[in-house]
PDB file of C-alpha atoms in Angstrom:
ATOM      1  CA  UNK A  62       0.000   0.000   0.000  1.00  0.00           C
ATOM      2  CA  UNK A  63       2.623   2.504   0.552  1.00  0.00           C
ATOM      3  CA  UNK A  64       4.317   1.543  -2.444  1.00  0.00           C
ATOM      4  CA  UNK A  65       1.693   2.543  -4.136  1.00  0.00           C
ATOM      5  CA  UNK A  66       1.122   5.611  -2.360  1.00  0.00           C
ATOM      6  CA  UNK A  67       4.649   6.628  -3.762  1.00  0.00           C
ATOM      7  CA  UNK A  68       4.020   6.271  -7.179  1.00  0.00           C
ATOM      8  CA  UNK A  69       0.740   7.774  -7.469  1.00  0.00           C
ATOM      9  CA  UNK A  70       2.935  10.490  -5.546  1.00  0.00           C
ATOM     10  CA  UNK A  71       5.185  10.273  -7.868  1.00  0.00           C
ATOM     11  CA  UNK A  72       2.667  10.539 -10.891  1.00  0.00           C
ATOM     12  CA  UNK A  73       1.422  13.459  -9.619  1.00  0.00           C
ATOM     13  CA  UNK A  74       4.167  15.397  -8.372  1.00  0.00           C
ATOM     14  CA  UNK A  75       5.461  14.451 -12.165  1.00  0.00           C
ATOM     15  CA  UNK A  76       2.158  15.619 -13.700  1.00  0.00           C
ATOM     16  CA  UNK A  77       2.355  18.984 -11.683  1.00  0.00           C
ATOM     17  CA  UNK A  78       6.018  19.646 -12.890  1.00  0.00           C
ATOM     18  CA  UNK A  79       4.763  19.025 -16.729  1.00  0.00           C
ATOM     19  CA  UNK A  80       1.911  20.927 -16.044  1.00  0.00           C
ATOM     20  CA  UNK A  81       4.018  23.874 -15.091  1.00  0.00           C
ATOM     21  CA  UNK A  82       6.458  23.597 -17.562  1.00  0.00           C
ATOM     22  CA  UNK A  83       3.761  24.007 -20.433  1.00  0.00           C
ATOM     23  CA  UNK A  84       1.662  26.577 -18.948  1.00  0.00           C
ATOM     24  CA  UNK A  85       5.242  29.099 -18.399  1.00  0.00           C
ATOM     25  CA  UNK A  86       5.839  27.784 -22.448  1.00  0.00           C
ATOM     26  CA  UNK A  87       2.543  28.936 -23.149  1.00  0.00           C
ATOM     27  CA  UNK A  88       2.985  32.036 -21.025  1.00  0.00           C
ATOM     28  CA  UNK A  89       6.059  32.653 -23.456  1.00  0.00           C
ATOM     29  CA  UNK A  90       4.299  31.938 -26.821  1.00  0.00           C
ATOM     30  CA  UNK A  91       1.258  34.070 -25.947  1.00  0.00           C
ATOM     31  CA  UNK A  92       3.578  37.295 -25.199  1.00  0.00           C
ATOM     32  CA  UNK A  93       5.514  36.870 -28.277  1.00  0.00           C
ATOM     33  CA  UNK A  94       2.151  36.306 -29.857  1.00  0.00           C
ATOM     34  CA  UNK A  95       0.634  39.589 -28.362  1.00  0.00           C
ATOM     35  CA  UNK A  96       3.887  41.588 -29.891  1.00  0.00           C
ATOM     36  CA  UNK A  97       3.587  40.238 -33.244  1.00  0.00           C
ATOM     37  CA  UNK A  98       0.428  41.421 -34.427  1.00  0.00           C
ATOM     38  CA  UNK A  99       0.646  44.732 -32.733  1.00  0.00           C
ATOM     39  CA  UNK A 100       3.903  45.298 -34.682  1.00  0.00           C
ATOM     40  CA  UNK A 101       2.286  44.145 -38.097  1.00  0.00           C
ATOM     41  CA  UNK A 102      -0.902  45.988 -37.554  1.00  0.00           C
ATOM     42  CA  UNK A 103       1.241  49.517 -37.534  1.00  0.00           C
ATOM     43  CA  UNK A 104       1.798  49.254 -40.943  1.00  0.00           C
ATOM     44  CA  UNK A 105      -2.201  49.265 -41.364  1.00  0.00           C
ATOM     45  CA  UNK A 106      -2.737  52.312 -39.325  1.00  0.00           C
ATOM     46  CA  UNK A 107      -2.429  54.340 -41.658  1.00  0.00           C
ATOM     47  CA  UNK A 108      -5.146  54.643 -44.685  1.00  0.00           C
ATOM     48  CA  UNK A 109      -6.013  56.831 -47.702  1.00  0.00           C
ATOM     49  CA  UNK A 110      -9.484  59.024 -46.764  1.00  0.00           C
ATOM     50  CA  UNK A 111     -10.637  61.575 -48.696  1.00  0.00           C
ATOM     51  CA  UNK A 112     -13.166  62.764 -46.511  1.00  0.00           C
ATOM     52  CA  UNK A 113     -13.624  66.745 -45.855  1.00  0.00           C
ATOM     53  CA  UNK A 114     -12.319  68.316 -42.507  1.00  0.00           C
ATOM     54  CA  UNK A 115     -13.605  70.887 -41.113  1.00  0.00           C
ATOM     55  CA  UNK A 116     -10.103  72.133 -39.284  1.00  0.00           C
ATOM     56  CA  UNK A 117      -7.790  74.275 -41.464  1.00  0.00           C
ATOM     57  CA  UNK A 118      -4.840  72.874 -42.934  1.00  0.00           C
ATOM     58  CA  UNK A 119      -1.069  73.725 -41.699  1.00  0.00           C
ATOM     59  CA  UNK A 120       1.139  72.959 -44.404  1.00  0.00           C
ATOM     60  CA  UNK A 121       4.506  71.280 -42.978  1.00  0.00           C
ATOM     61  CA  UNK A 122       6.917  71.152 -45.212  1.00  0.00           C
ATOM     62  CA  UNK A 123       7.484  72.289 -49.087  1.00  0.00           C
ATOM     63  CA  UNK A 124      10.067  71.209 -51.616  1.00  0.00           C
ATOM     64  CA  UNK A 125      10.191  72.506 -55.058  1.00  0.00           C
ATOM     65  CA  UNK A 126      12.086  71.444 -57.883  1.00  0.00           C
ATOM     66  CA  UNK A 127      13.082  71.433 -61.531  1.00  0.00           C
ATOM     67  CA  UNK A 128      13.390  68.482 -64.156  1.00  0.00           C
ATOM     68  CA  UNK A 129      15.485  68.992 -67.360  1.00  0.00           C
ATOM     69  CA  UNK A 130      15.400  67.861 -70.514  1.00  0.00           C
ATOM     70  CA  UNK A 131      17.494  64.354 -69.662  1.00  0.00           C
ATOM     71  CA  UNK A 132      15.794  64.037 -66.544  1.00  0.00           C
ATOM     72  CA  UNK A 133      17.506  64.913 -63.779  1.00  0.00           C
ATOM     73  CA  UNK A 134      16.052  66.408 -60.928  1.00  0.00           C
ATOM     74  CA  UNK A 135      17.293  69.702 -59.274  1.00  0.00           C
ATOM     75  CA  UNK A 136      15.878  71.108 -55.830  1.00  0.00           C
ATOM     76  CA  UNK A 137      15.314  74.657 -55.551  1.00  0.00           C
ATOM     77  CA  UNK A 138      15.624  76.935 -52.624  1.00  0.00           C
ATOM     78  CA  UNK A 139      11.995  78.962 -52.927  1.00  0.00           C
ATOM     79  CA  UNK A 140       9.217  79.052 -55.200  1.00  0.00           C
ATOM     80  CA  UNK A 141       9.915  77.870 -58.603  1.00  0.00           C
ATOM     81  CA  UNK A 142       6.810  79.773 -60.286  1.00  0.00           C
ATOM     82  CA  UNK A 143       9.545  81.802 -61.961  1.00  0.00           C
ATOM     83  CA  UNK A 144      12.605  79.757 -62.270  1.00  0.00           C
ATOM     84  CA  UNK A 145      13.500  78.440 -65.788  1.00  0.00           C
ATOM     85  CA  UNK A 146      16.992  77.085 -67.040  1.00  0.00           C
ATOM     86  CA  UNK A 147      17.523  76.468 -70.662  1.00  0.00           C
ATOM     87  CA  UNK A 148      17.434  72.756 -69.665  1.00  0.00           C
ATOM     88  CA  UNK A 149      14.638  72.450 -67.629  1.00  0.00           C
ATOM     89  CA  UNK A 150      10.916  70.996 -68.977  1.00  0.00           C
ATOM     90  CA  UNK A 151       8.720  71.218 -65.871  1.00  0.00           C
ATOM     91  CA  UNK A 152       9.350  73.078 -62.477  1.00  0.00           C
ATOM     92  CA  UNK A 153       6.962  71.967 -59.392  1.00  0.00           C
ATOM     93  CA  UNK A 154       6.423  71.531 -55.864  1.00  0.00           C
ATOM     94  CA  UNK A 155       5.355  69.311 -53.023  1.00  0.00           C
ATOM     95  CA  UNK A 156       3.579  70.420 -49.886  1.00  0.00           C
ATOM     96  CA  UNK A 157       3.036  68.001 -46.621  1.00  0.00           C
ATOM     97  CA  UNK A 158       0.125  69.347 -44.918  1.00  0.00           C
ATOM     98  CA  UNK A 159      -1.406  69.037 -41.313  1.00  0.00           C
ATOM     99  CA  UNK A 160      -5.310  68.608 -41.687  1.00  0.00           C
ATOM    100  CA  UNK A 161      -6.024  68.405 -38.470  1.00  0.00           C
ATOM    101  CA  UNK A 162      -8.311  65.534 -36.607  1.00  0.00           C
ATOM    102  CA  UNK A 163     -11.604  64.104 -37.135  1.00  0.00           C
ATOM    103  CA  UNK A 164     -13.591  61.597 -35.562  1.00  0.00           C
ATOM    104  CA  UNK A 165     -10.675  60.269 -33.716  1.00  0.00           C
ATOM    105  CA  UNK A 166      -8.491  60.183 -36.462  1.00  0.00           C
ATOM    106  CA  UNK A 167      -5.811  62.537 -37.507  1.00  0.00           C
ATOM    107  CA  UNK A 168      -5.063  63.154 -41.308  1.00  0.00           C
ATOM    108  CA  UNK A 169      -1.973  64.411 -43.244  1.00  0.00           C
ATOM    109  CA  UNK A 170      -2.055  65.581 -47.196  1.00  0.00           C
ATOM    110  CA  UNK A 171       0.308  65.513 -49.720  1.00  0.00           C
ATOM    111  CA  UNK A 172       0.109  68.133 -53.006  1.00  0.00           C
ATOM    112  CA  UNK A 173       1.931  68.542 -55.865  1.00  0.00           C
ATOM    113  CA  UNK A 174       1.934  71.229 -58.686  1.00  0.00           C
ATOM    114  CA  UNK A 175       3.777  71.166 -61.569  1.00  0.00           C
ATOM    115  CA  UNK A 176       3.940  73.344 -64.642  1.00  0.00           C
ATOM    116  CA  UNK A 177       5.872  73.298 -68.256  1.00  0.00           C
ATOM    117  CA  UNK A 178       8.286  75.706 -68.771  1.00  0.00           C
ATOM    118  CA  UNK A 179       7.830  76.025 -72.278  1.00  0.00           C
ATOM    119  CA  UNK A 180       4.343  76.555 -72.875  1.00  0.00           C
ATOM    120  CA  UNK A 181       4.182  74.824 -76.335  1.00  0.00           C
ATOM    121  CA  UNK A 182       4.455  71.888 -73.905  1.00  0.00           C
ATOM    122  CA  UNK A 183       1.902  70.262 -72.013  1.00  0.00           C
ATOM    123  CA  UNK A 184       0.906  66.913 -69.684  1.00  0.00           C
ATOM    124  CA  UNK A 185      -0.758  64.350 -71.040  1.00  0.00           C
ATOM    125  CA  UNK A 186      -0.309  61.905 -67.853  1.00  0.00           C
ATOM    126  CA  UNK A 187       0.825  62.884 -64.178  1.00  0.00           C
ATOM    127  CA  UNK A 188       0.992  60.207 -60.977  1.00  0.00           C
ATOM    128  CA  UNK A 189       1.385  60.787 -57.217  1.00  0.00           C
ATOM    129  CA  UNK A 190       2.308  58.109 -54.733  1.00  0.00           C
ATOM    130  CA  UNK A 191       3.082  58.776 -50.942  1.00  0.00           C
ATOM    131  CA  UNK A 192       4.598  55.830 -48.394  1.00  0.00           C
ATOM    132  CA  UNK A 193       3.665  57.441 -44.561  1.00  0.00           C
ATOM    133  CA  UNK A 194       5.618  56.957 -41.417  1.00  0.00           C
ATOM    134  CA  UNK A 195       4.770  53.515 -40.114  1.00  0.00           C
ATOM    135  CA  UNK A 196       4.019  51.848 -43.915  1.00  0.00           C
ATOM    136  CA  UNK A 197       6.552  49.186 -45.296  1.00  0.00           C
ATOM    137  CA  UNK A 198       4.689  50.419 -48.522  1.00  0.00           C
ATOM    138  CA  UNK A 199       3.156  53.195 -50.762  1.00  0.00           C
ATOM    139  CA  UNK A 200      -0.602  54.087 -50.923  1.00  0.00           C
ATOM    140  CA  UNK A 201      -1.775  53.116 -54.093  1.00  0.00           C
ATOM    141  CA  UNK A 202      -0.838  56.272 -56.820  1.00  0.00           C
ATOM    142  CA  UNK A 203      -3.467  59.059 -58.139  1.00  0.00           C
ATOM    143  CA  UNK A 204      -2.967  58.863 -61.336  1.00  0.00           C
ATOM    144  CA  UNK A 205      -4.651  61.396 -63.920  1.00  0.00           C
ATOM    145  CA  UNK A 206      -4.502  61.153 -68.310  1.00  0.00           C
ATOM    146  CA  UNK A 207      -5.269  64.472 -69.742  1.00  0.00           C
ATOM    147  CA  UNK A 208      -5.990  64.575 -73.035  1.00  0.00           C
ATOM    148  CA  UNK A 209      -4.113  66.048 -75.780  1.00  0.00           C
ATOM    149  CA  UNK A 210      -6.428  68.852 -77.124  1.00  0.00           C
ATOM    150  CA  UNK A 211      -6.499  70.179 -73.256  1.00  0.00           C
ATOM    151  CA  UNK A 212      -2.821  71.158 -73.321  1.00  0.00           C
ATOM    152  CA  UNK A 213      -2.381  71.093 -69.769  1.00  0.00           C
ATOM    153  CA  UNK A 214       0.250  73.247 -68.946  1.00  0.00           C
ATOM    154  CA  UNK A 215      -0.153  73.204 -65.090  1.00  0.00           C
ATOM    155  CA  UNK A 216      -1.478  70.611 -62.764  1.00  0.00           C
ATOM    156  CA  UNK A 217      -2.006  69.415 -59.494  1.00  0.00           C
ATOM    157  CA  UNK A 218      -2.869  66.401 -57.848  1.00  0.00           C
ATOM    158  CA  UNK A 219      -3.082  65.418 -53.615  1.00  0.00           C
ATOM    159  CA  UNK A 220      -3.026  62.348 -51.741  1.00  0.00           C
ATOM    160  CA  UNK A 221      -4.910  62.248 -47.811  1.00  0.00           C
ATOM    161  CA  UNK A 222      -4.400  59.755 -45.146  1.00  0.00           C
ATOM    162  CA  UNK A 223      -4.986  58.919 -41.554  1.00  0.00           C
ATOM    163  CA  UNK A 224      -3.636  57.367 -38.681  1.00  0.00           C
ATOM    164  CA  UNK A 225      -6.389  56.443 -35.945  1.00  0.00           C
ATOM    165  CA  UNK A 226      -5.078  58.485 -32.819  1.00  0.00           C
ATOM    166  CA  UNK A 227      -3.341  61.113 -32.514  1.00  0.00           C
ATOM    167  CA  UNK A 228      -0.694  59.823 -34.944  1.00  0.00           C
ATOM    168  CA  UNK A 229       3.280  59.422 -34.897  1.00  0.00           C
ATOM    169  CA  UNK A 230       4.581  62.696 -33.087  1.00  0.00           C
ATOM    170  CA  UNK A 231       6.697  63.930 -36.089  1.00  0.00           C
ATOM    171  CA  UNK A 232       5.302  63.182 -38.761  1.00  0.00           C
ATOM    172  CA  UNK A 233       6.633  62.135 -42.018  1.00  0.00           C
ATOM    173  CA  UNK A 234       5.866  60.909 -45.648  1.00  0.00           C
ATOM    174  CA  UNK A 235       8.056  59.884 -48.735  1.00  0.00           C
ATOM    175  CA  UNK A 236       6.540  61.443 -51.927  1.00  0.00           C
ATOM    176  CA  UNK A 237       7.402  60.325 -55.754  1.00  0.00           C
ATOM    177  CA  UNK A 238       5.995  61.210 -58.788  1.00  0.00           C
ATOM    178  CA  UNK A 239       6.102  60.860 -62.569  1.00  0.00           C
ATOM    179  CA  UNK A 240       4.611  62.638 -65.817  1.00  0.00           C
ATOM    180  CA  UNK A 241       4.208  62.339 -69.520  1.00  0.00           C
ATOM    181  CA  UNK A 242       4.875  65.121 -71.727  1.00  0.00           C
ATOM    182  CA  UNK A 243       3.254  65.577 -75.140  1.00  0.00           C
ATOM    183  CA  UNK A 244       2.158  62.114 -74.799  1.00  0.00           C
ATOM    184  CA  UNK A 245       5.588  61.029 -75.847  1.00  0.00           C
ATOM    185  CA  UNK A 246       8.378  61.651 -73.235  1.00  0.00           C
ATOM    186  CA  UNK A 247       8.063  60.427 -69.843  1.00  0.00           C
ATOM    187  CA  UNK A 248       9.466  61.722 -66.770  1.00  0.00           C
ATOM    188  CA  UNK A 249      10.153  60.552 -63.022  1.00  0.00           C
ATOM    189  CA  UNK A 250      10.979  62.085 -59.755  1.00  0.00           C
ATOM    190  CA  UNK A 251      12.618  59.701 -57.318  1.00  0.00           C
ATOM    191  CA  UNK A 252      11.472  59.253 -53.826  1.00  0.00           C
ATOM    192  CA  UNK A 253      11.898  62.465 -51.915  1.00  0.00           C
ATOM    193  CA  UNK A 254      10.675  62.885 -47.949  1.00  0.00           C
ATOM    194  CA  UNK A 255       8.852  65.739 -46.428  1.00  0.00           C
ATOM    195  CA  UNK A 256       8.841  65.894 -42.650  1.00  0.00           C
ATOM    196  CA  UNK A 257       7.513  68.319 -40.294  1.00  0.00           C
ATOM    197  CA  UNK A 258       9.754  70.855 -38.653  1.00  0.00           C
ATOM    198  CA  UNK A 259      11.194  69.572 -35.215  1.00  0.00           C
ATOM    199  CA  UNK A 260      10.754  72.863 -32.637  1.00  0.00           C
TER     200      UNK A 260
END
């Protein structure tokens, strides 16, 4: 009898030790699984709206620029309404803007505006993608096709998104675009970011 007391002793004490040994493993694997998807799901925070607001935007941050004939891009130091090198086929701008919160979310706004040089030249295709803080990719592009007969000699085009929340305390976004002129030459601006000014 008391060898048999022993092992069920033994069984249990046994059971108990396995039973602890799992529960701390599942302890482990829960946490780890807890971290995961919170880490993942930051990348989904942010998404494009294009609902009105009723606050008034504060733009961020600007960068204008110029694109020549081969291409190239060249930053300029202020508005480029009036700039023009013999080179250069389109000048432009972004703008990151603030648009203020809404219905616990807070948006952000990217514009761009770009204009030929020479005037006997015009767009017949512009697109505007933006990758936010927090996204492992961009927001799908607004693109636009303007027919010929328009002549579009200046455009614009904007791109809105939200994070729920308040949103990442410094904000910023990576903007690219690309345009067709004369419906035969095409043009693209590599990635550039736009961030908001650290006080």
């Amino acid at each position: 009898m008391l060898k048999f007391k022993k092992k069920i002793f033994t069984i249990l004490a046994s059971l108990c030790l396995i039973f602890a040994l799992s529960s701390s493993s599942l302890s482990v694997q829960a946490s780890a699984n807890f971290d995961t998807p919170a880490q993942e799901s930051i990348a989904e925070f942010v998404e494009e709206n294009t609902a009105p607001l009723d606050n008034s935007r504060t733009p961020l941050d600007t960068i204008y620029f110029s694109i020549s004939e081969d291409g190239e891009f060249h930053p300029q130091t202020g508005d480029s309404s009036t700039y023009a090198a013999v080179e250069d086929v389109i000048i432009g701008s972004y703008t990151f803007y603030d648009d203020g919160s809404k219905n616990g979310k807070h948006y952000y706004e990217v514009q761009m505006r770009a204009s030929t040089i020479d005037k006997r030249d015009y767009f017949t295709f512009s697109s505007l993608s933006c990758k936010p803080e927090n996204n492992s990719k961009y927001l799908s592009a607004s693109k636009a096709t303007y027919p010929s007969y328009l002549k579009k000699t200046s455009i614009s085009d904007a791109k809105q998104y939200y994070y729920d929340g308040s949103g990442p305390s410094s904000p910023y976004v990576w903007v690219k675009s690309s345009y067709t002129i004369n419906g035969t030459t095409d043009y693209s601006i590599p990635a550039k970011k736009l961030t908001k000014p650290i006080k």
